[in-house]
XYZ file of C-alpha atoms in Angstrom:
739
model
C -8.838 21.287 -35.751
C -10.343 18.010 -34.568
C -12.241 18.293 -31.305
C -10.944 16.109 -28.470
C -13.386 13.449 -27.294
C -14.561 13.903 -23.686
C -13.167 11.638 -20.963
C -16.554 11.522 -19.207
C -20.164 12.473 -19.830
C -23.099 13.296 -17.546
C -26.525 11.658 -17.776
C -29.574 13.485 -16.420
C -32.710 11.378 -16.011
C -35.260 14.072 -16.871
C -38.271 11.908 -16.023
C -36.811 11.187 -12.563
C -36.066 14.880 -11.995
C -39.642 15.767 -12.982
C -41.091 13.056 -10.722
C -38.964 14.167 -7.774
C -39.879 17.825 -8.141
C -43.586 17.064 -8.579
C -43.502 14.960 -5.406
C -41.731 17.785 -3.548
C -44.476 20.214 -4.606
C -47.422 17.973 -3.657
C -45.907 16.815 -0.379
C -45.038 20.407 0.575
C -48.637 21.504 0.018
C -49.845 18.682 2.262
C -47.388 19.731 4.981
C -48.728 23.281 4.812
C -52.230 21.928 5.498
C -50.827 19.890 8.400
C -49.326 23.000 9.985
C -52.583 24.884 9.425
C -54.503 22.097 11.201
C -52.075 22.062 14.115
C -51.988 25.849 14.499
C -55.794 26.064 14.583
C -55.641 24.157 17.873
C -54.055 27.148 19.623
C -56.952 29.423 18.674
C -59.500 27.168 20.376
C -60.890 28.020 23.794
C -58.540 26.434 26.327
C -61.489 25.542 28.550
C -63.446 23.653 25.902
C -60.751 21.840 23.900
C -60.478 18.139 24.712
C -56.780 17.545 24.009
C -54.238 18.480 26.723
C -51.648 21.030 25.661
C -48.422 19.153 26.512
C -48.863 16.002 24.373
C -50.170 18.155 21.523
C -47.069 20.356 21.671
C -44.763 17.334 21.792
C -46.351 15.695 18.755
C -46.518 18.984 16.835
C -42.843 19.692 17.614
C -41.930 16.217 16.342
C -43.880 16.812 13.137
C -42.160 20.174 12.625
C -38.744 18.576 13.089
C -39.514 15.673 10.735
C -40.850 18.112 8.137
C -37.679 20.208 8.395
C -35.538 17.106 7.927
C -37.693 16.101 4.960
C -37.027 19.503 3.361
C -33.290 19.001 3.872
C -33.585 15.541 2.328
C -35.148 16.872 -0.875
C -31.910 18.635 -1.833
C -30.552 15.223 -2.885
C -33.506 14.684 -5.216
C -33.463 18.039 -6.997
C -30.932 17.182 -9.720
C -29.544 13.612 -9.491
C -27.060 12.646 -12.213
C -24.993 9.675 -13.359
C -21.620 9.655 -15.095
C -19.965 7.499 -17.725
C -16.184 7.435 -18.185
C -13.999 6.504 -21.164
C -10.614 5.278 -19.859
C -9.578 4.245 -23.359
C -9.326 7.954 -24.239
C -6.669 8.644 -21.592
C -3.109 9.553 -22.632
C -0.426 6.897 -23.031
C 0.965 5.270 -19.885
C 4.089 7.417 -19.813
C 1.928 10.559 -19.647
C -0.300 9.406 -16.789
C 0.298 11.028 -13.378
C 1.723 9.155 -10.394
C -0.632 7.831 -7.715
C 0.030 7.101 -4.042
C -2.179 4.528 -2.337
C -2.805 4.892 1.413
C -4.065 1.843 3.329
C -4.840 2.312 7.029
C -4.871 -0.407 9.691
C -4.787 -0.128 13.470
C -5.284 -3.481 15.174
C -4.071 -6.860 13.805
C -6.458 -8.637 16.171
C -9.660 -6.980 14.935
C -8.302 -6.443 11.421
C -6.730 -9.789 10.423
C -3.358 -9.384 8.739
C -4.234 -11.716 5.878
C -7.187 -9.455 4.961
C -4.973 -6.367 5.103
C -2.391 -8.030 2.860
C -5.090 -8.966 0.363
C -5.975 -5.280 0.151
C -2.292 -4.429 -0.319
C -1.867 -7.009 -3.093
C -5.023 -5.865 -4.888
C -3.769 -2.255 -4.827
C -0.324 -3.245 -6.123
C -1.955 -5.192 -8.958
C -4.146 -2.351 -10.272
C -4.188 -1.727 -14.009
C -1.769 1.183 -13.881
C 1.906 1.553 -14.755
C 3.746 0.011 -11.750
C 6.477 2.656 -11.795
C 3.740 5.283 -11.270
C 2.096 3.468 -8.365
C 3.275 3.696 -4.733
C 1.520 1.787 -1.944
C 1.826 2.987 1.671
C 0.459 1.062 4.641
C -0.176 2.978 7.855
C 0.055 0.637 10.850
C -1.203 2.601 13.828
C -0.658 -0.401 16.059
C 3.081 -0.577 15.322
C 2.731 -4.342 14.966
C 5.603 -6.511 13.784
C 2.987 -8.881 12.339
C 1.887 -6.219 9.865
C 5.460 -5.313 8.910
C 6.525 -8.927 8.380
C 3.231 -9.635 6.637
C 4.076 -6.920 4.108
C 7.434 -8.561 3.455
C 5.654 -11.828 2.740
C 3.139 -9.995 0.543
C 6.002 -8.455 -1.459
C 7.402 -11.927 -2.142
C 4.024 -13.243 -3.246
C 3.412 -10.127 -5.391
C 6.338 -11.167 -7.592
C 4.203 -14.135 -8.625
C 0.715 -12.672 -8.332
C 1.086 -9.474 -10.377
C 2.688 -11.118 -13.459
C -0.059 -13.770 -13.342
C -2.779 -11.083 -13.288
C -1.116 -9.118 -16.078
C -0.435 -12.118 -18.313
C -4.005 -13.444 -18.188
C -5.797 -10.091 -17.749
C -7.336 -11.185 -14.460
C -10.094 -8.791 -13.413
C -10.438 -9.711 -9.733
C -6.973 -8.953 -8.348
C -7.599 -9.701 -4.700
C -6.138 -13.225 -4.261
C -8.623 -14.371 -1.614
C -11.633 -13.225 -3.645
C -10.174 -14.609 -6.869
C -9.441 -18.119 -5.607
C -12.714 -18.391 -3.681
C -14.868 -17.835 -6.780
C -14.421 -20.052 -9.824
C -16.580 -17.698 -11.912
C -13.753 -15.123 -12.003
C -12.228 -16.872 -15.021
C -13.579 -16.474 -18.557
C -14.583 -19.507 -20.603
C -11.533 -19.107 -22.843
C -9.147 -19.278 -19.891
C -10.766 -22.369 -18.407
C -9.837 -24.218 -21.615
C -6.253 -22.952 -21.614
C -3.920 -25.698 -20.320
C -1.089 -23.283 -19.578
C -3.405 -21.023 -17.589
C -4.765 -23.919 -15.548
C -1.231 -25.006 -14.633
C -0.182 -21.457 -13.723
C -3.301 -20.905 -11.659
C -2.700 -24.127 -9.726
C 0.876 -23.069 -9.041
C -0.135 -19.551 -7.930
C -2.851 -20.949 -5.674
C -0.305 -23.204 -3.956
C 1.951 -20.217 -3.392
C -0.989 -18.265 -2.018
C -1.815 -21.045 0.428
C 1.819 -21.036 1.555
C 1.635 -17.252 1.866
C -1.381 -17.550 4.164
C 0.399 -20.172 6.252
C 3.382 -17.850 6.629
C 1.066 -15.077 7.842
C -0.581 -17.411 10.340
C 2.838 -18.536 11.541
C 3.761 -14.910 12.223
C 0.670 -14.510 14.391
C 1.276 -17.786 16.213
C 4.871 -16.809 16.961
C 3.688 -13.459 18.293
C 1.043 -15.136 20.473
C 3.523 -17.726 21.715
C 6.594 -15.595 22.384
C 4.887 -12.249 22.902
C 6.319 -8.847 22.011
C 9.610 -8.397 23.835
C 10.255 -4.924 22.404
C 7.970 -3.168 24.871
C 6.074 -1.576 21.986
C 2.322 -1.139 22.398
C -0.299 0.256 20.048
C -0.352 3.536 21.996
C 3.369 3.785 22.755
C 5.901 3.218 19.980
C 8.421 5.213 17.918
C 7.988 6.128 14.277
C 9.004 3.400 11.830
C 9.296 3.798 8.058
C 10.568 0.918 5.962
C 10.611 0.350 2.233
C 9.710 -3.253 1.461
C 12.169 -4.056 -1.300
C 13.670 -7.531 -1.244
C 15.112 -9.490 -4.139
C 12.475 -11.488 -5.953
C 12.786 -15.223 -6.433
C 15.014 -16.470 -9.240
C 12.321 -18.925 -10.312
C 10.573 -16.264 -12.394
C 11.594 -13.314 -14.494
C 12.262 -10.034 -12.717
C 9.178 -7.804 -12.810
C 8.579 -4.182 -12.016
C 6.460 -3.808 -8.897
C 4.944 -0.703 -7.333
C 6.850 0.794 -4.421
C 5.643 -0.654 -1.093
C 6.272 1.307 2.106
C 5.459 0.475 5.732
C 4.713 3.496 7.955
C 3.996 3.455 11.661
C 3.830 6.957 13.065
C 5.109 7.652 16.548
C 2.477 7.403 19.262
C 2.864 8.354 22.915
C 0.201 8.279 25.648
C 0.818 11.952 26.412
C 0.166 13.100 22.832
C -3.204 13.105 21.047
C -3.062 10.983 17.910
C -6.342 12.088 16.229
C -7.301 8.619 15.048
C -7.481 7.965 11.288
C -7.077 11.636 10.330
C -3.755 11.752 12.175
C -2.573 8.591 10.433
C -3.519 9.945 6.989
C -1.740 13.242 7.632
C 1.404 11.369 8.649
C 1.188 9.378 5.404
C 0.775 12.588 3.424
C 3.989 13.994 4.870
C 6.000 10.785 4.556
C 4.886 10.123 0.987
C 5.643 13.728 -0.014
C 9.402 13.227 0.394
C 9.433 9.745 -1.165
C 7.062 9.754 -4.133
C 5.032 12.981 -3.853
C 2.406 11.811 -6.324
C -0.156 14.466 -7.279
C -3.053 12.079 -6.582
C -3.788 9.736 -3.707
C -6.121 6.761 -3.317
C -7.288 6.191 0.272
C -8.482 2.705 1.264
C -9.590 1.043 4.473
C -7.624 -2.087 5.234
C -10.581 -4.355 4.364
C -11.659 -2.480 1.207
C -9.816 -4.345 -1.547
C -9.664 -3.371 -5.216
C -12.253 -5.636 -6.793
C -11.632 -4.355 -10.326
C -8.261 -3.061 -11.562
C -9.576 -0.087 -13.551
C -10.505 2.400 -10.808
C -7.319 4.487 -11.174
C -7.886 5.038 -14.890
C -11.563 5.807 -14.277
C -10.643 8.403 -11.655
C -8.107 9.976 -14.009
C -10.928 10.524 -16.528
C -12.073 13.260 -14.156
C -8.774 14.486 -12.739
C -7.306 14.914 -16.247
C -10.421 16.515 -17.730
C -9.439 20.146 -18.416
C -13.033 21.323 -17.962
C -13.263 20.275 -14.292
C -9.757 19.347 -13.119
C -8.729 22.795 -11.855
C -11.383 22.819 -9.103
C -11.752 19.045 -8.623
C -10.587 17.847 -5.200
C -11.519 14.159 -5.289
C -13.362 11.384 -7.082
C -15.478 9.264 -4.739
C -16.391 5.653 -5.523
C -19.240 3.950 -3.614
C -18.573 1.576 -0.761
C -19.812 -1.881 -1.704
C -19.457 -5.112 0.218
C -18.845 -8.732 -0.660
C -20.227 -10.242 2.558
C -23.818 -8.964 2.191
C -26.563 -11.581 2.208
C -29.356 -11.607 -0.360
C -31.869 -9.809 1.870
C -29.321 -7.671 3.804
C -31.377 -7.648 7.010
C -29.169 -4.991 8.652
C -29.248 -2.605 5.660
C -25.459 -2.842 5.675
C -25.133 -1.870 2.014
C -26.425 1.678 2.754
C -28.421 1.671 -0.468
C -30.010 5.067 0.092
C -26.639 6.733 0.723
C -24.877 5.542 -2.411
C -27.856 5.221 -4.770
C -29.764 8.369 -3.791
C -27.839 10.789 -1.584
C -24.427 10.697 -3.264
C -25.897 10.756 -6.769
C -28.044 13.697 -5.747
C -25.054 15.597 -4.355
C -23.147 14.842 -7.566
C -25.748 16.961 -9.356
C -24.938 19.865 -7.011
C -21.271 20.460 -6.126
C -20.320 16.834 -5.497
C -20.498 14.287 -2.675
C -18.622 14.244 0.603
C -15.704 11.968 1.366
C -16.819 8.498 2.425
C -13.651 7.544 4.321
C -12.421 5.069 1.712
C -12.392 4.504 -2.039
C -11.577 8.050 -3.153
C -8.835 9.554 -5.337
C -7.916 12.949 -3.912
C -5.677 15.658 -5.345
C -2.731 16.199 -3.008
C -2.792 19.938 -3.598
C -6.367 20.275 -2.301
C -5.358 19.303 1.247
C -2.568 21.853 1.368
C -5.063 24.675 0.783
C -3.119 27.627 -0.686
C -0.061 27.528 1.537
C 2.254 26.043 -1.100
C 2.240 29.316 -3.034
C 3.655 31.373 -0.174
C 7.119 32.700 -0.917
C 9.107 32.323 2.281
C 9.998 29.123 4.071
C 9.306 30.824 7.401
C 5.671 31.431 6.457
C 5.280 27.830 5.341
C 6.844 26.450 8.532
C 4.086 28.046 10.579
C 1.539 26.053 8.601
C 3.125 22.728 7.666
C 6.168 22.313 9.932
C 9.919 22.768 9.794
C 10.968 19.998 7.381
C 12.846 21.572 4.478
C 12.451 18.410 2.397
C 8.703 18.533 2.873
C 8.590 22.235 1.961
C 10.567 21.486 -1.212
C 8.022 18.829 -2.149
C 5.282 21.465 -2.301
C 6.988 23.066 -5.279
C 7.189 19.819 -7.258
C 4.405 17.694 -8.642
C 6.499 14.562 -8.362
C 10.012 13.883 -7.094
C 12.283 11.038 -8.205
C 12.074 7.910 -6.112
C 15.137 8.694 -4.017
C 14.935 5.426 -2.138
C 15.708 3.444 -5.256
C 18.902 5.354 -5.976
C 20.361 4.730 -2.567
C 19.808 8.115 -0.978
C 19.096 7.583 2.719
C 17.935 11.146 3.359
C 14.205 10.564 2.719
C 14.017 7.723 5.247
C 15.714 9.824 7.922
C 13.428 12.712 7.129
C 10.303 10.549 7.136
C 10.971 9.459 10.727
C 10.805 13.114 11.726
C 7.702 13.713 9.637
C 5.999 10.724 11.310
C 6.927 11.803 14.858
C 4.195 12.873 17.253
C 5.829 16.258 17.913
C 6.087 17.336 14.270
C 2.618 18.891 14.148
C 3.132 21.009 17.274
C 2.687 24.682 16.469
C 1.473 24.009 12.923
C -1.907 24.062 11.171
C -2.060 20.325 10.521
C -5.536 19.064 11.314
C -7.016 22.547 11.612
C -6.327 24.136 8.226
C -3.983 21.686 6.486
C -4.568 18.008 5.684
C -7.412 15.910 7.052
C -9.142 17.819 9.829
C -9.164 16.812 13.506
C -11.672 17.095 16.300
C -14.119 14.388 15.242
C -14.092 10.672 14.449
C -15.902 11.554 11.184
C -12.858 13.297 9.741
C -13.953 12.454 6.203
C -17.208 14.422 6.447
C -15.510 17.373 8.156
C -12.729 17.486 5.552
C -15.157 17.094 2.642
C -17.335 19.976 3.807
C -14.359 22.287 4.313
C -12.949 21.423 0.885
C -16.249 22.473 -0.640
C -16.306 25.647 1.445
C -12.811 26.457 0.137
C -13.966 26.304 -3.475
C -13.174 22.685 -4.363
C -15.684 20.358 -6.024
C -15.952 16.574 -6.201
C -17.532 13.934 -8.420
C -19.163 10.577 -7.786
C -18.212 7.642 -9.998
C -20.442 4.568 -9.764
C -19.542 2.197 -12.622
C -21.630 -0.940 -13.259
C -18.988 -3.190 -11.682
C -17.893 -2.388 -8.108
C -14.310 -1.130 -8.078
C -13.860 -1.697 -4.345
C -15.372 -4.332 -2.079
C -15.127 -4.489 1.691
C -16.505 -6.145 4.798
C -19.625 -4.616 6.300
C -21.144 -5.201 9.728
C -23.258 -8.352 9.600
C -24.382 -8.478 13.217
C -26.424 -6.087 15.307
C -23.706 -5.432 17.882
C -21.101 -4.154 15.397
C -23.762 -2.232 13.488
C -24.979 -0.327 16.555
C -21.481 0.370 17.897
C -20.423 1.673 14.493
C -23.627 3.704 14.190
C -23.135 5.268 17.619
C -19.605 6.350 16.691
C -20.755 7.812 13.373
C -23.737 9.586 14.978
C -21.550 11.282 17.560
C -19.008 12.336 14.934
C -21.628 13.665 12.517
C -23.273 15.753 15.231
C -19.877 17.204 16.129
C -19.659 18.433 12.545
C -23.251 19.593 12.231
C -23.687 21.316 15.584
C -20.190 22.440 16.543
C -17.442 22.198 13.913
C -19.148 23.415 10.754
C -22.908 24.102 11.128
C -23.279 23.982 7.313
C -26.594 25.794 7.046
C -25.225 28.875 8.829
C -21.445 28.864 8.480
C -20.767 27.749 4.916
C -19.772 30.648 2.615
C -22.425 32.140 0.342
C -20.569 30.737 -2.689
C -21.735 27.284 -1.544
C -25.183 26.780 -3.051
C -28.216 26.628 -0.781
C -29.064 23.079 -1.916
C -25.519 21.951 -1.122
C -25.756 23.476 2.349
C -29.092 21.748 2.901
C -27.537 18.416 1.942
C -24.588 18.987 4.294
C -26.997 19.834 7.111
C -29.022 16.675 6.536
C -25.952 14.435 6.590
C -24.493 15.972 9.742
C -27.748 16.293 11.713
C -29.857 13.257 10.766
C -28.940 11.434 14.040
C -31.314 13.922 15.722
C -34.082 11.758 14.251
C -33.969 10.011 17.631
C -35.802 12.890 19.347
C -39.073 12.928 17.320
C -39.080 9.134 16.963
C -38.873 8.615 20.728
C -41.731 11.083 21.121
C -43.944 9.465 18.473
C -43.225 6.001 19.888
C -44.481 6.980 23.363
C -46.774 10.043 23.540
C -49.644 9.053 21.167
C -49.639 5.575 22.711
C -49.992 6.754 26.302
C -52.615 9.317 25.286
C -54.691 6.491 23.848
C -54.891 4.886 27.307
C -57.041 7.769 28.526
C -58.870 8.305 25.235
C -56.980 11.464 24.257
C -56.938 11.944 20.485
C -53.998 13.785 18.893
C -55.100 13.420 15.274
C -58.264 14.176 13.271
C -61.116 11.681 13.148
C -61.617 9.492 10.094
C -64.825 11.387 9.367
C -63.019 14.761 9.279
C -61.535 16.188 6.034
C -58.076 16.677 7.561
C -57.792 12.905 8.060
C -57.176 12.553 4.324
C -54.373 15.095 4.532
C -52.578 13.007 7.183
C -53.232 9.870 5.133
C -51.822 11.538 2.004
C -48.604 12.546 3.788
C -48.042 8.980 5.001
C -48.854 7.377 1.632
C -46.794 9.980 -0.240
C -43.679 9.367 1.850
C -43.980 5.590 1.758
C -44.727 5.444 -1.959
C -41.735 7.634 -2.792
C -39.461 5.478 -0.650
C -40.804 2.314 -2.276
C -40.283 3.791 -5.737
C -36.647 4.636 -4.936
C -36.006 1.169 -3.519
C -37.475 -0.644 -6.519
C -35.841 1.653 -9.091
C -32.383 1.080 -7.565
C -32.546 -2.712 -7.564
C -34.242 -3.323 -4.218
C -37.319 -5.340 -3.362
C -40.436 -4.951 -1.258
C -38.576 -6.684 1.534
C -35.717 -4.189 1.202
C -38.261 -1.395 1.659
C -39.497 -2.880 4.947
C -35.972 -3.649 6.199
C -34.814 -0.082 5.580
C -37.717 1.283 7.611
C -37.006 -1.189 10.412
C -33.312 -0.356 10.567
C -34.129 3.370 10.411
C -36.222 2.933 13.564
C -33.670 0.711 15.322
C -30.766 3.032 14.546
C -32.727 6.104 15.627
C -33.980 4.597 18.874
C -30.644 3.032 19.849
C -27.378 4.205 18.284
C -28.528 7.697 17.257
C -29.755 8.298 20.805
C -26.458 7.182 22.335
C -24.504 9.068 19.689
C -26.420 12.211 20.665
C -25.732 11.607 24.368
C -22.065 10.903 23.603
C -21.864 14.208 21.722
C -23.411 16.066 24.667
C -21.002 14.484 27.153
C -18.018 15.443 25.011
C -19.353 18.982 24.724
C -19.573 19.462 28.494
C -16.236 17.746 29.085
C -17.455 14.506 30.680
C -15.989 12.307 27.954
C -13.140 12.394 25.435
C -13.413 11.356 21.804
C -12.515 7.719 21.192
C -12.293 5.380 18.242
C -12.478 1.594 18.223
C -12.138 -0.241 14.905
C -15.011 -2.512 13.993
C -14.223 -6.168 14.489
C -13.403 -7.699 11.079
C -12.845 -11.246 12.440
C -15.456 -13.675 11.156
C -17.730 -15.441 13.647
C -19.189 -18.561 12.074
C -22.254 -18.660 14.322
C -23.094 -15.025 13.661
C -22.525 -15.545 9.945
C -24.889 -18.522 9.937
C -27.675 -16.510 11.615
C -27.100 -13.666 9.175
C -27.341 -15.937 6.138
C -30.579 -17.369 7.598
C -32.004 -13.813 7.867
C -32.123 -14.101 11.656
C -31.286 -11.036 13.719
C -28.525 -11.663 16.242
C -29.587 -9.868 19.427
C -26.376 -10.668 21.310
C -25.477 -7.076 21.932
C -25.254 -4.728 24.886
C -28.361 -4.319 27.033
C -28.019 -0.558 26.613
C -29.019 -1.033 22.961
C -31.683 -3.693 23.484
C -33.545 -2.296 26.492
C -34.785 0.903 24.750
C -35.950 -1.058 21.695
C -37.769 -3.730 23.706
C -39.259 -1.139 26.088
C -40.823 0.833 23.257
C -42.173 -2.317 21.608
C -43.667 -3.358 24.947
C -45.372 0.036 25.377
C -46.788 -0.119 21.849
C -48.084 -3.682 22.230
C -49.716 -2.892 25.593
C -51.319 0.316 24.332
C -52.447 -1.376 21.106
C -54.288 -4.016 23.115
C -55.970 -1.290 25.188
C -56.795 0.526 21.957
C -58.488 -2.545 20.503
C -60.524 -2.796 23.706
C -61.596 0.835 23.388
C -62.595 0.269 19.756
C -64.652 -2.821 20.532
C -66.342 -1.714 23.751
C -66.274 2.101 23.692
C -66.602 2.611 19.947
C -63.690 4.972 19.378
C -62.392 3.713 16.030
C -63.289 6.974 14.281
C -61.464 8.977 16.953
C -58.424 6.772 17.561
C -57.773 5.240 14.135
C -54.530 7.117 13.370
C -53.028 6.374 16.796
C -53.992 2.699 16.466
C -52.535 2.586 12.969
C -49.289 4.188 14.202
C -48.889 1.468 16.842
C -49.757 -1.304 14.412
C -47.193 0.073 11.951
C -44.442 0.098 14.615
C -45.305 -3.420 15.773
C -45.492 -4.959 12.282
C -42.291 -3.354 10.990
C -40.398 -4.474 14.104
C -41.767 -8.006 14.177
C -38.246 -9.577 14.368
C -37.835 -7.993 17.816
C -41.080 -9.630 18.961
C -39.883 -12.893 17.413
C -36.635 -12.601 19.361
C -38.645 -12.015 22.538
C -41.241 -14.802 22.490
C -40.596 -17.264 19.652
C -36.903 -17.895 19.044
C -34.921 -20.266 21.256
C -31.479 -20.038 19.606
C -28.486 -18.155 21.011
C -29.307 -15.043 19.017
C -32.634 -14.455 20.827
C -33.262 -11.645 23.296
C -32.236 -12.838 26.744
C -34.794 -13.026 29.618
C -32.806 -10.464 31.618
C -33.389 -7.910 28.862
C -37.123 -8.698 28.912
C -37.343 -8.089 32.658
C -35.356 -4.834 32.524
C -37.341 -3.608 29.533
C -40.684 -4.317 31.186
C -39.595 -2.406 34.274
C -38.492 0.564 32.137
C -41.699 0.470 30.067
C -43.779 0.432 33.281
C -41.853 3.383 34.718
C -42.229 5.422 31.516
C -45.959 4.719 31.324
C -46.657 5.372 35.008
C -44.685 8.616 35.034
C -46.057 10.067 31.799
C -49.682 8.887 32.028
C -50.888 11.181 34.819
C -48.604 14.005 33.719
C -49.883 14.016 30.119
C -53.515 13.826 31.223
C -53.304 16.925 33.388
C -51.179 19.303 31.331
C-alpha cells in the first residue's frame, strides 16, 4: 500500500537549538554568581559596610525579578521550529470542509468603511470553493453605513472575484492591488485583454469607493433618524444577496451576512469576545462550518492561499484530533523601512510564537487564525439531553441541533425564513443569561485580551495549536504608526494581560499538570511581562540618585565580580542582536527594539498595571476603545521621515522625560565626580547605566531641545517633567542616604 504524502513537515534548526541552550547554560551560571555577590552583602558587618541597605535591596530585588523574567523567556528558545505546508496534496475541492469567516468592526469613524469592505472583498475572493465559504461581518456599532457598504461590496464582488479567478491574481484586496503596479506578472502586463479588463475593474472600484463615501456624507448630512446608537440598538441579521448585474455572466459568490448583535446600556457586551460569540451562534444555524477564520476589520487577505494552508494542518490525521487552531502571524503593510515604533512586533512573531510552536503551540493573536468550531464548545455537544445543553449554551433548539451536525444546508438560499428569525434571538443581549457563554463556552470574558485568555484555556483543556508562517504574508493590516496610538494600545493590552496572568489564569500555578512546564513558563511570560515596569523604574532612578552622594551599588572595575556583571550585559545584548540579525533585522532595529522596550515599560506598562489594580479594587470598569485607523497625513510624513511624533497625552510623556532628566543630571554629576574626585573605578557601572539610557533614548532628547516641528515635545511637558524629576530626586536623595 502506497504511503500518503504528508500535508506538512516540521523543520528543527539544530544549530540554533544548540546555540540557544548553550547561551541559557552560560548566562544562568553568570546569574548564580550575581546572586552570590549580592547575598554576600548581607553577611557583612552592618556598621562597616559603605552601601545603605534600602537602595541595595531595591536594586537586588529588581535584578531578581529581571532574572526570573529571563528564565521565563528562555522557554521560547528551547525548541523553536518552522513548518512547511503542501496545499497541492489536499483533497479535491468537493471534499474540502466549509469555512466561516468572521470580520469584526465597531466604529465606522475610527475604522473607515472602505477599509472594512476591502477586507470583506479579500476574504470573499480567497482561493477556496465559493460554495464552501461564508463571510460574516459583525458590526458592533449597528451602523447603516456598514450595512449599505456591504451591499455595495456585494455588487462589486460580482466583478472583482471573476477578475481575480480568471487572471489568477494573488493580491485580492482591491485597494492594495490597484495601488501597486508590481502585483501583475510580466506575462499579464503584455496581455491586451487583461489590460482592458483591469482598466474596467479599476473604474468600477473607483465608483465603488465613491458610493461608500456618498453613504458617509449622507449620514453626516442627514444624521441617523432611527435613534440607534452604538451602545443601544436591536439585533440585526441580513443576508446580502442581490441580483448581480446583467453585464457579466452569473458567478457563484460566497455567502455574505451582516450581523449586528443587540446592545443595551444596561447589559454588559464583553467587547470583541461578545461579538465573536454572537457570530458563532448566528453562523451555527446558517452555515455551521466546522472551521472559522477570524479577522480584524483592517487585516485583509494579502494572499489567497491561507485557507488551503490552514487545512494542511486541520486535515492532517496525525494532529487534527487535538488541533484547536492554526495561527498566522500579524504583518502590516504600512510599516516604514526602519519601523521606529517597533510596530511589526518582530520578537513576538519571529521568536516567541515559533518557540511556542515547538512546545504545545502558540496562543491566539486576535486575528488571522483558523479555529475548529468544536474546540470552543468544549465537550458539551456530546451530552445527551437538551435540558443539560440549555444550561450551557442557551435555549435555542436550532442551535442545539447544529451541535450534532458538522455542516447544515444553507437554509437561507432555499427560502426558509426560520434561520433568520432564530438568529435574531441568538444575537440578542439576553440570550446568554444563565448560560456558560464567556465562562466555559466560546471566547472567554472578563478581559480585553480575550484571545490570550481563550488560547490558554484551550491548551489547559487538552487542545494544541500550530503556527504557520509562510514566506509570503497571508494577511496584512494597519499597525500603529504614531506614539499616541501605540501607547494607548499598549496600555490596554498590558492591563488585559495582567488580568490573565494575575487573576484569571495564573498559568504557572493553575494550569493542569498535563500542560508542560515550558508551556506554562511561556504563558506566564506573556501574561506578566508588563510588570517589567517595576524593575525598570527602579533601575532608572535608584543607582542614579545614589551616585549623587557617591554610593556604589556595583563592584569596582578592579574587582573580579565586575567581569561577571559585564558578561551578563554583553551576553544579553549579543543574544538579542543575534536574534535581530538572523530574523532579517538590522543594527538599527536592535537599538529601536531596546528603546521601545524602555518606553513601553516606563509608560504604557506602568499605566496598564495601575489600570489593572484599579479594576481589581473596583475603582474602574473594563473598557475597550478601537485604535484609530484613519490616516493622518502629517503623522504619516513624520513616521516616514523616522521622526517620533510626541503629540500624545502628558501622562505618557511626563514619566519618560522626567526619567531622562534625572539620568542626564546625575550623569553630569557623575562626570564631575570622575574628573575631580577620581571615582571612575567605583562608579563605572552606574555611569555606564546612565549613558546607556541616555544614548538609547536620544530621540526623546532630540524632541526636547533640537526639534522645532509639531511633533516635538511641548514646553509644558518640559516644565512638568522637570518639577516631577526635582520632587523625585529631593524626596529620595536624603531617604536613600540614611537607610
